[in-house]
PDB file of C-alpha atoms in Angstrom:
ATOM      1  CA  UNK A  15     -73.937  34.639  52.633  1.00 62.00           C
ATOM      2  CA  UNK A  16     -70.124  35.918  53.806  1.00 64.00           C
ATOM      3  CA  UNK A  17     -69.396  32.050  53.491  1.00 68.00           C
ATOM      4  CA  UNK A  18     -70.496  31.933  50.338  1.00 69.00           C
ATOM      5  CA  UNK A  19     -68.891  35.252  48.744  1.00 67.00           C
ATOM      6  CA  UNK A  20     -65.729  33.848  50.941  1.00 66.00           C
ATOM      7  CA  UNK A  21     -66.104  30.485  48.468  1.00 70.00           C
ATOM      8  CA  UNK A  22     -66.437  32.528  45.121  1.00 69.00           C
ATOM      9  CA  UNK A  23     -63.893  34.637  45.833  1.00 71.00           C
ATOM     10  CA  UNK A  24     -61.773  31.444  46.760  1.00 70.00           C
ATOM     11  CA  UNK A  25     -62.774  29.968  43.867  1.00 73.00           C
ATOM     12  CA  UNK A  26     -61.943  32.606  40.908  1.00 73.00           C
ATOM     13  CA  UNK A  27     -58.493  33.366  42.393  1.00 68.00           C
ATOM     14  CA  UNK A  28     -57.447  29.403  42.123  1.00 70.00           C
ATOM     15  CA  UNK A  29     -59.226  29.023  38.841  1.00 70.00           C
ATOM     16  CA  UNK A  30     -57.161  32.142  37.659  1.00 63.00           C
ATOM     17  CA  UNK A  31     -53.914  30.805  39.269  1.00 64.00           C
ATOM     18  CA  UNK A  32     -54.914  27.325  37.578  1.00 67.00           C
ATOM     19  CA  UNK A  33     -54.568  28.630  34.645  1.00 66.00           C
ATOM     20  CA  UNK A  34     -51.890  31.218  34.740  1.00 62.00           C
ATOM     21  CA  UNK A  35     -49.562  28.077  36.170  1.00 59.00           C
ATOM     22  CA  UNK A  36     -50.576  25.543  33.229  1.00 59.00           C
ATOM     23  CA  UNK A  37     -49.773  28.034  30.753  1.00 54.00           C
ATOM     24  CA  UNK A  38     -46.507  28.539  31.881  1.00 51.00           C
ATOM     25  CA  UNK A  39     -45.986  24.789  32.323  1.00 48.00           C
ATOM     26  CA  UNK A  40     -47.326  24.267  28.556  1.00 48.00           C
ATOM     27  CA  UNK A  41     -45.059  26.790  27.304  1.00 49.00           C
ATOM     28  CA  UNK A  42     -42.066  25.745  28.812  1.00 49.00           C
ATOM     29  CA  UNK A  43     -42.248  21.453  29.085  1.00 50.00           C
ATOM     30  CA  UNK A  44     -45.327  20.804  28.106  1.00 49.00           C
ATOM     31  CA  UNK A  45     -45.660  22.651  24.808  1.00 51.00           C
ATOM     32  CA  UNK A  46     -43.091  21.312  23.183  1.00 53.00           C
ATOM     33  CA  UNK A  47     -41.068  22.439  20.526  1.00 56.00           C
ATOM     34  CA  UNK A  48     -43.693  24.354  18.235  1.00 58.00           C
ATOM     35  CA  UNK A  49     -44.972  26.483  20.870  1.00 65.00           C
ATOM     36  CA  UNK A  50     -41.206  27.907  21.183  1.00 68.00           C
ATOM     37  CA  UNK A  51     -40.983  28.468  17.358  1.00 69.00           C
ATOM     38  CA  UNK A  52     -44.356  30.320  16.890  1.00 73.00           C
ATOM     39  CA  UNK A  53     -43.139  32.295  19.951  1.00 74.00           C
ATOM     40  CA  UNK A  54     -40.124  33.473  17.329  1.00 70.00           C
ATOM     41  CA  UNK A  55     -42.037  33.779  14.831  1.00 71.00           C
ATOM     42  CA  UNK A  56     -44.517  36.203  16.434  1.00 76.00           C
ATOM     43  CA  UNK A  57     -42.205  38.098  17.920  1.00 81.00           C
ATOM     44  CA  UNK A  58     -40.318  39.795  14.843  1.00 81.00           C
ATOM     45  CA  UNK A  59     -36.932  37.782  15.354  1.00 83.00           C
ATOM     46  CA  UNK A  60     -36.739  36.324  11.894  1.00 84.00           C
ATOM     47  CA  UNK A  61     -36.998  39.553  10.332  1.00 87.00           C
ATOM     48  CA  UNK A  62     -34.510  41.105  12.807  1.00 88.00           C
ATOM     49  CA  UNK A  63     -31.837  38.238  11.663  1.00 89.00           C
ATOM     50  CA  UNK A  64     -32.541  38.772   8.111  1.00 91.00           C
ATOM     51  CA  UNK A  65     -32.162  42.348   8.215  1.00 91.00           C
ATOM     52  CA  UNK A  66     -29.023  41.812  10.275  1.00 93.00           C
ATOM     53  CA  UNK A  67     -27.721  39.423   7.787  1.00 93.00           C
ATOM     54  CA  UNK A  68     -28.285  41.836   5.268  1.00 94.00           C
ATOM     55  CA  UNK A  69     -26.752  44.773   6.820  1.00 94.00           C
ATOM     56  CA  UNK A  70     -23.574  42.924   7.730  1.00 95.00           C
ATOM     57  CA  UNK A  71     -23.531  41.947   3.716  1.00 95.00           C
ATOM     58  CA  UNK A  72     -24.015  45.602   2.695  1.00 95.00           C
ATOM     59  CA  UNK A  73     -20.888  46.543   4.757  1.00 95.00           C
ATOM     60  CA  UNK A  74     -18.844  43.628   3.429  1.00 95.00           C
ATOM     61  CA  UNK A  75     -19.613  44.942  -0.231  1.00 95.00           C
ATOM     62  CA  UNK A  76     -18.695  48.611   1.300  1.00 95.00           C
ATOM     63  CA  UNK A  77     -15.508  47.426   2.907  1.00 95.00           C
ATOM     64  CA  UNK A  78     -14.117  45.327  -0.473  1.00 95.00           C
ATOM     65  CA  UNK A  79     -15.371  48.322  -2.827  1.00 95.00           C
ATOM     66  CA  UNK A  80     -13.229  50.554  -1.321  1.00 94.00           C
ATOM     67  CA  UNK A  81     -10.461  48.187  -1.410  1.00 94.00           C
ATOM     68  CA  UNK A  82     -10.761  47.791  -4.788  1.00 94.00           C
ATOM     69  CA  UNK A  83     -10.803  51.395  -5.427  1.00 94.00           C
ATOM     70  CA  UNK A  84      -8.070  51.769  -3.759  1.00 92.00           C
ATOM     71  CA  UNK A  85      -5.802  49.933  -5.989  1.00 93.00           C
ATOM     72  CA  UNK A  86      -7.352  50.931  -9.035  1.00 93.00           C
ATOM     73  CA  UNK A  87      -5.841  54.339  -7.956  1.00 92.00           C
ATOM     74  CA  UNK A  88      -2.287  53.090  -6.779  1.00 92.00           C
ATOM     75  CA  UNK A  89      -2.076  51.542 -10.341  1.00 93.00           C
ATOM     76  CA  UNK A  90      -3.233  54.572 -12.257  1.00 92.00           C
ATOM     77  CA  UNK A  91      -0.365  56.918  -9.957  1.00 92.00           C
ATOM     78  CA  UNK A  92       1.787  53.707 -11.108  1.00 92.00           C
ATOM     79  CA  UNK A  93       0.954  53.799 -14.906  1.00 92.00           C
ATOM     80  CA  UNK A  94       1.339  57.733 -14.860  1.00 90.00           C
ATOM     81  CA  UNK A  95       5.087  57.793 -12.927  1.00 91.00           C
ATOM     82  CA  UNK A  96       6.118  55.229 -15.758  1.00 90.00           C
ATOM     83  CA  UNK A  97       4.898  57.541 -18.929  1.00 87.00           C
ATOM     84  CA  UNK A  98       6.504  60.199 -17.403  1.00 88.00           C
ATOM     85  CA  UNK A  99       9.531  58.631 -16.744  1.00 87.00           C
ATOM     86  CA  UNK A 100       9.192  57.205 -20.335  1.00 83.00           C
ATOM     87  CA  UNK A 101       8.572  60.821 -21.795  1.00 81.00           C
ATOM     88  CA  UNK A 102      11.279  62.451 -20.011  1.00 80.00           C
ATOM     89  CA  UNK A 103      13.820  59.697 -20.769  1.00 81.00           C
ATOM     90  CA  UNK A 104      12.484  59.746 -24.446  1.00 75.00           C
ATOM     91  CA  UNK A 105      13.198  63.631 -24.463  1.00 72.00           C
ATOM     92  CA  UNK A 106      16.781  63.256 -23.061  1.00 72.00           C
ATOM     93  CA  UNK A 107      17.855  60.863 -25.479  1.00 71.00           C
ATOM     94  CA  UNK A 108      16.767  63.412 -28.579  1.00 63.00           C
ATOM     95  CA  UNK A 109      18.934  65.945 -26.963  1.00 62.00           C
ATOM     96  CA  UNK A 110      21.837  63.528 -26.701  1.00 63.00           C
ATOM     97  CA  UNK A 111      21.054  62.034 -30.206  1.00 58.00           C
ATOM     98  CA  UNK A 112      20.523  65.941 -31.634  1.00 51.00           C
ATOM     99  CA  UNK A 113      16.964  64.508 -33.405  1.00 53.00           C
ATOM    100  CA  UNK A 114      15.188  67.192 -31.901  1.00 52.00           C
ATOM    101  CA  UNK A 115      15.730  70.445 -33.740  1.00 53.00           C
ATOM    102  CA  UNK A 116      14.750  73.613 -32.917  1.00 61.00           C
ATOM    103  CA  UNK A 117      11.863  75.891 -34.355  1.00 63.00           C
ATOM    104  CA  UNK A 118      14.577  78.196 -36.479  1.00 67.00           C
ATOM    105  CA  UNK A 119      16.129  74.901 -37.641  1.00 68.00           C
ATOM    106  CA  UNK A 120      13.017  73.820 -38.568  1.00 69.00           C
ATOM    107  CA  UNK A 121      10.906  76.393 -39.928  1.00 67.00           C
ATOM    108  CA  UNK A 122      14.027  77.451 -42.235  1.00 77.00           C
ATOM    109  CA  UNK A 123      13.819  73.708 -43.699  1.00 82.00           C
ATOM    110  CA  UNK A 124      12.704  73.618 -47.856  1.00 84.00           C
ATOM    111  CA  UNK A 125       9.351  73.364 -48.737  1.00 85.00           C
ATOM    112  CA  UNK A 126       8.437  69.789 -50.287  1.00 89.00           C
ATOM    113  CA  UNK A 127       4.931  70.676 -51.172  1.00 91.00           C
ATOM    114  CA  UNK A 128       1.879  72.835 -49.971  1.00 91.00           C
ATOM    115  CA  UNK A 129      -1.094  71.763 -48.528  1.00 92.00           C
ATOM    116  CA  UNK A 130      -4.522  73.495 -47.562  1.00 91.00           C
ATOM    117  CA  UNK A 131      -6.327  72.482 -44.064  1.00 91.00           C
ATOM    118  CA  UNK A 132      -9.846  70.657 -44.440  1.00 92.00           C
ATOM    119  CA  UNK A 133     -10.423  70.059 -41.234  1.00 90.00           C
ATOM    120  CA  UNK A 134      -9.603  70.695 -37.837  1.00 87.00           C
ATOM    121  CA  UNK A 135      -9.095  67.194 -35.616  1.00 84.00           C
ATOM    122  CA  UNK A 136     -10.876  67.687 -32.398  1.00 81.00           C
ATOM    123  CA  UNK A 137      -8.181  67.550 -28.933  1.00 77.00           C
ATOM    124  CA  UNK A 138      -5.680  68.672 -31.316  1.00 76.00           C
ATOM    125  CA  UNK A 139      -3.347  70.023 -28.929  1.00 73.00           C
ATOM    126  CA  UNK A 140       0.021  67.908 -28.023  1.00 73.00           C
ATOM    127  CA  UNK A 141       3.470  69.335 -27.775  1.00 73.00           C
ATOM    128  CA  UNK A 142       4.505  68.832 -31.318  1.00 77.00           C
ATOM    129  CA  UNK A 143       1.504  70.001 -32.783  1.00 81.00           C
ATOM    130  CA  UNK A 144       1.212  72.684 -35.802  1.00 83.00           C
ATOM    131  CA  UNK A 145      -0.797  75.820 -33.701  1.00 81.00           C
ATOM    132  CA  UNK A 146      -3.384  78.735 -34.932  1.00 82.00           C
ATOM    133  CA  UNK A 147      -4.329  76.915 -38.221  1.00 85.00           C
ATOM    134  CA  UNK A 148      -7.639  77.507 -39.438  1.00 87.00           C
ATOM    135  CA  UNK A 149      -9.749  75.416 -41.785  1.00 89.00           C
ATOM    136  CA  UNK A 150      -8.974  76.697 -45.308  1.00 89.00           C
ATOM    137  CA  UNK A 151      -5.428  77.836 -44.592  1.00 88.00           C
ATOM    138  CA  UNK A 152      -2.217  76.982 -46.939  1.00 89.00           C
ATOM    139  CA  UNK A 153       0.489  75.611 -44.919  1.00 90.00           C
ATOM    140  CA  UNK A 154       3.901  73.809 -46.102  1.00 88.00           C
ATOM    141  CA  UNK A 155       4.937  70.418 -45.883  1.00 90.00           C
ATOM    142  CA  UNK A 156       8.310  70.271 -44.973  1.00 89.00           C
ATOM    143  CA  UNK A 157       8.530  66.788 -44.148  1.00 87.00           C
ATOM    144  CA  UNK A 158       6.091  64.113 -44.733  1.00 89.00           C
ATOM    145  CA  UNK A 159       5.267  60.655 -42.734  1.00 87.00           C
ATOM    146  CA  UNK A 160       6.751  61.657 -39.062  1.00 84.00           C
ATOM    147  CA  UNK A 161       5.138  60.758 -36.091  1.00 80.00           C
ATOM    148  CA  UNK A 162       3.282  57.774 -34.423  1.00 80.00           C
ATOM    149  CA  UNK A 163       3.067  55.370 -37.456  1.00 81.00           C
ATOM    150  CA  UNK A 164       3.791  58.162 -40.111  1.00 83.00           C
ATOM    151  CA  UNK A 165       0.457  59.474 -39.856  1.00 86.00           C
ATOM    152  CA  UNK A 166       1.674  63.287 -39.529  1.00 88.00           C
ATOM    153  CA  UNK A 167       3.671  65.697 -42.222  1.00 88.00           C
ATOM    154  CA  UNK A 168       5.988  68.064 -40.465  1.00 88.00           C
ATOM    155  CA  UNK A 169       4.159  71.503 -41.539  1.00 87.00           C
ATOM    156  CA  UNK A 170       4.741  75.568 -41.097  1.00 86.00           C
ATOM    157  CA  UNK A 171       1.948  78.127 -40.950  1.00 85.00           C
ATOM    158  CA  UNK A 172       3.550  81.156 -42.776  1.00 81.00           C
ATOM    159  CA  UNK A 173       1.580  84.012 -42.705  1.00 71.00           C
ATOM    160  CA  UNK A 174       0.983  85.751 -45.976  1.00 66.00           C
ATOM    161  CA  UNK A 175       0.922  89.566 -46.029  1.00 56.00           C
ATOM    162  CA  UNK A 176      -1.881  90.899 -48.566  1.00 48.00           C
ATOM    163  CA  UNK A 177      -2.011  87.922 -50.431  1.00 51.00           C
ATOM    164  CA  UNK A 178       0.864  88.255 -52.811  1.00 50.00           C
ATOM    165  CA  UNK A 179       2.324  84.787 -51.532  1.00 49.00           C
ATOM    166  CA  UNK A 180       5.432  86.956 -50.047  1.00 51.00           C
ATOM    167  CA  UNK A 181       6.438  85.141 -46.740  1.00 49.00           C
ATOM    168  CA  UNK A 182       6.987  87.391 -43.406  1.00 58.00           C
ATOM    169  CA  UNK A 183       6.381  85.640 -39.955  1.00 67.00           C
ATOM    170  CA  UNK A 184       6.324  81.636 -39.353  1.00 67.00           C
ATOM    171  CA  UNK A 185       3.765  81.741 -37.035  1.00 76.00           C
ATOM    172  CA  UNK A 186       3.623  77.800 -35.956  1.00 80.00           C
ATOM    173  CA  UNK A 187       5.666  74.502 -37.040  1.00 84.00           C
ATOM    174  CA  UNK A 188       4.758  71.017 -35.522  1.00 84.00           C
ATOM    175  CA  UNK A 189       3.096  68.007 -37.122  1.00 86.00           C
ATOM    176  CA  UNK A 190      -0.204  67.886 -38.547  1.00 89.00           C
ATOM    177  CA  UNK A 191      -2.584  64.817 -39.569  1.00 90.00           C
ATOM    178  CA  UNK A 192      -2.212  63.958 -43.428  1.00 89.00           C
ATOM    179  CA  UNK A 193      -5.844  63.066 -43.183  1.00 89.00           C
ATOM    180  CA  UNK A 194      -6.766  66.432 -42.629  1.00 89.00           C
ATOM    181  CA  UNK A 195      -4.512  67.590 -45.654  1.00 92.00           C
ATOM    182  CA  UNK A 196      -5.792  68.140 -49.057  1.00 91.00           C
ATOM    183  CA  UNK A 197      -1.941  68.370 -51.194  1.00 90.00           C
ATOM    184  CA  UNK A 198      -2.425  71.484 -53.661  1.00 88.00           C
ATOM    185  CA  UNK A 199      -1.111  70.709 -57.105  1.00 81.00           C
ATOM    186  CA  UNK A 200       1.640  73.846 -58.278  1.00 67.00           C
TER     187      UNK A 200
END
C-alpha cells in the first residue's frame, strides 16, 4: 500500500513535470513562429506601440506649433517697427516740407461749403480725425478730397451760441468721411 501511494505520487509529479517541460519546449523551438506572435498579441504590446506612436506624434505637432507661433509673432513685432518707422518718418518730412499746419492755421481757413453729419462711422478715432461731432450737427468744409484716396473733406465743428449762426469756439478740426456728409445747399 506505501509502495503503491510511493508510485502515484511518483507518477503525478513526472506527469506534471512532463508537461510543464514540453510547454516550455513548444513555446520556445517547437512552437514556432505563431505561438510568439499570439504571445504579443495577448499581452497588450500592440496597443502599447500604437499609443506610443501616437503620443510621440502629438508632441511633434506640439513642438512645430509652437515654432510656428513663434514666428508669426517675430513678423508681427517686424511689421509693427516698420509702420512706425514709416509713420514717424512720414511725420518728419511734413514738418520739414511745412504740409502740416497747425489747428489755428487751420481752423482760421475760409469756409468752402457746409455740411450736416448723417452718420457717425464706427472706430472713428485716428489722429487727424474731426472730434465731438454728433449726428445732425452743421460743420464746415474747409477743404474737400484730402486723405487716403480723397475720401475725407477737411472739416471744423464751430459751436453755435443760441442758434443765431454767430461763431464763438472751434471746438474740433480734422478730416471727416464725405460719405457721411450730406452738403447743405445756402
Amino acid at each position: 500500500m506505501f509502495a503503491s501511494r510511493a508510485r502515484a505520487i511518483q507518477q503525478i509529479t513526472t506527469t506534471a513535470y512532463r508537461r510543464r517541460h514540453a510547454g516550455r519546449a513548444l513555446s520556445s523551438s517547437g512552437g514556432g513562429p505563431a505561438t510568439g506572435f499570439r504571445k504579443y498579441l495577448s499581452n497588450g504590446t500592440p496597443e502599447i506601440i500604437f499609443g506610443g506612436g501616437l503620443l510621440i506624434l502629438l508632441a511633434a505637432d506640439q513642438l512645430l506649433q509652437s515654432k510656428q507661433e513663434a514666428q508669426h509673432k517675430s513678423d508681427r513685432q517686424a511689421v509693427l517697427k516698420r509702420l512706425q518707422y514709416d509713420v514717424d518718418s512720414d511725420t518728419a518730412q511734413e514738418r520739414t516740407e511745412g504740409k502740416s499746419l497747425s489747428i489755428e492755421e487751420e481752423s482760421s481757413k475760409p469756409c468752402i461749403f457746409k455740411c450736416k453729419v448723417m452718420t457717425i462711422p464706427r472706430f472713428f478715432d485716428g489722429t487727424k480725425s474731426l472730434m465731438g461731432v454728433k449726428v445732425g450737427d452743421i460743420v464746415d468744409v474747409l477743404e474737400e478730397r484730402v486723405g487716403p484716396g480723397g475720401t475725407y473733406n477737411l472739416c471744423r465743428y464751430v459751436d453755435v451760441e443760441g442758434g443765431k449762426g454767430e461763431s464763438s469756439d472751434v471746438i474740433s478740426v480734422g478730416w471727416y468721411p464725405m460719405s457721411c456728409l450730406e452738403k447743405i445747399k445756402s
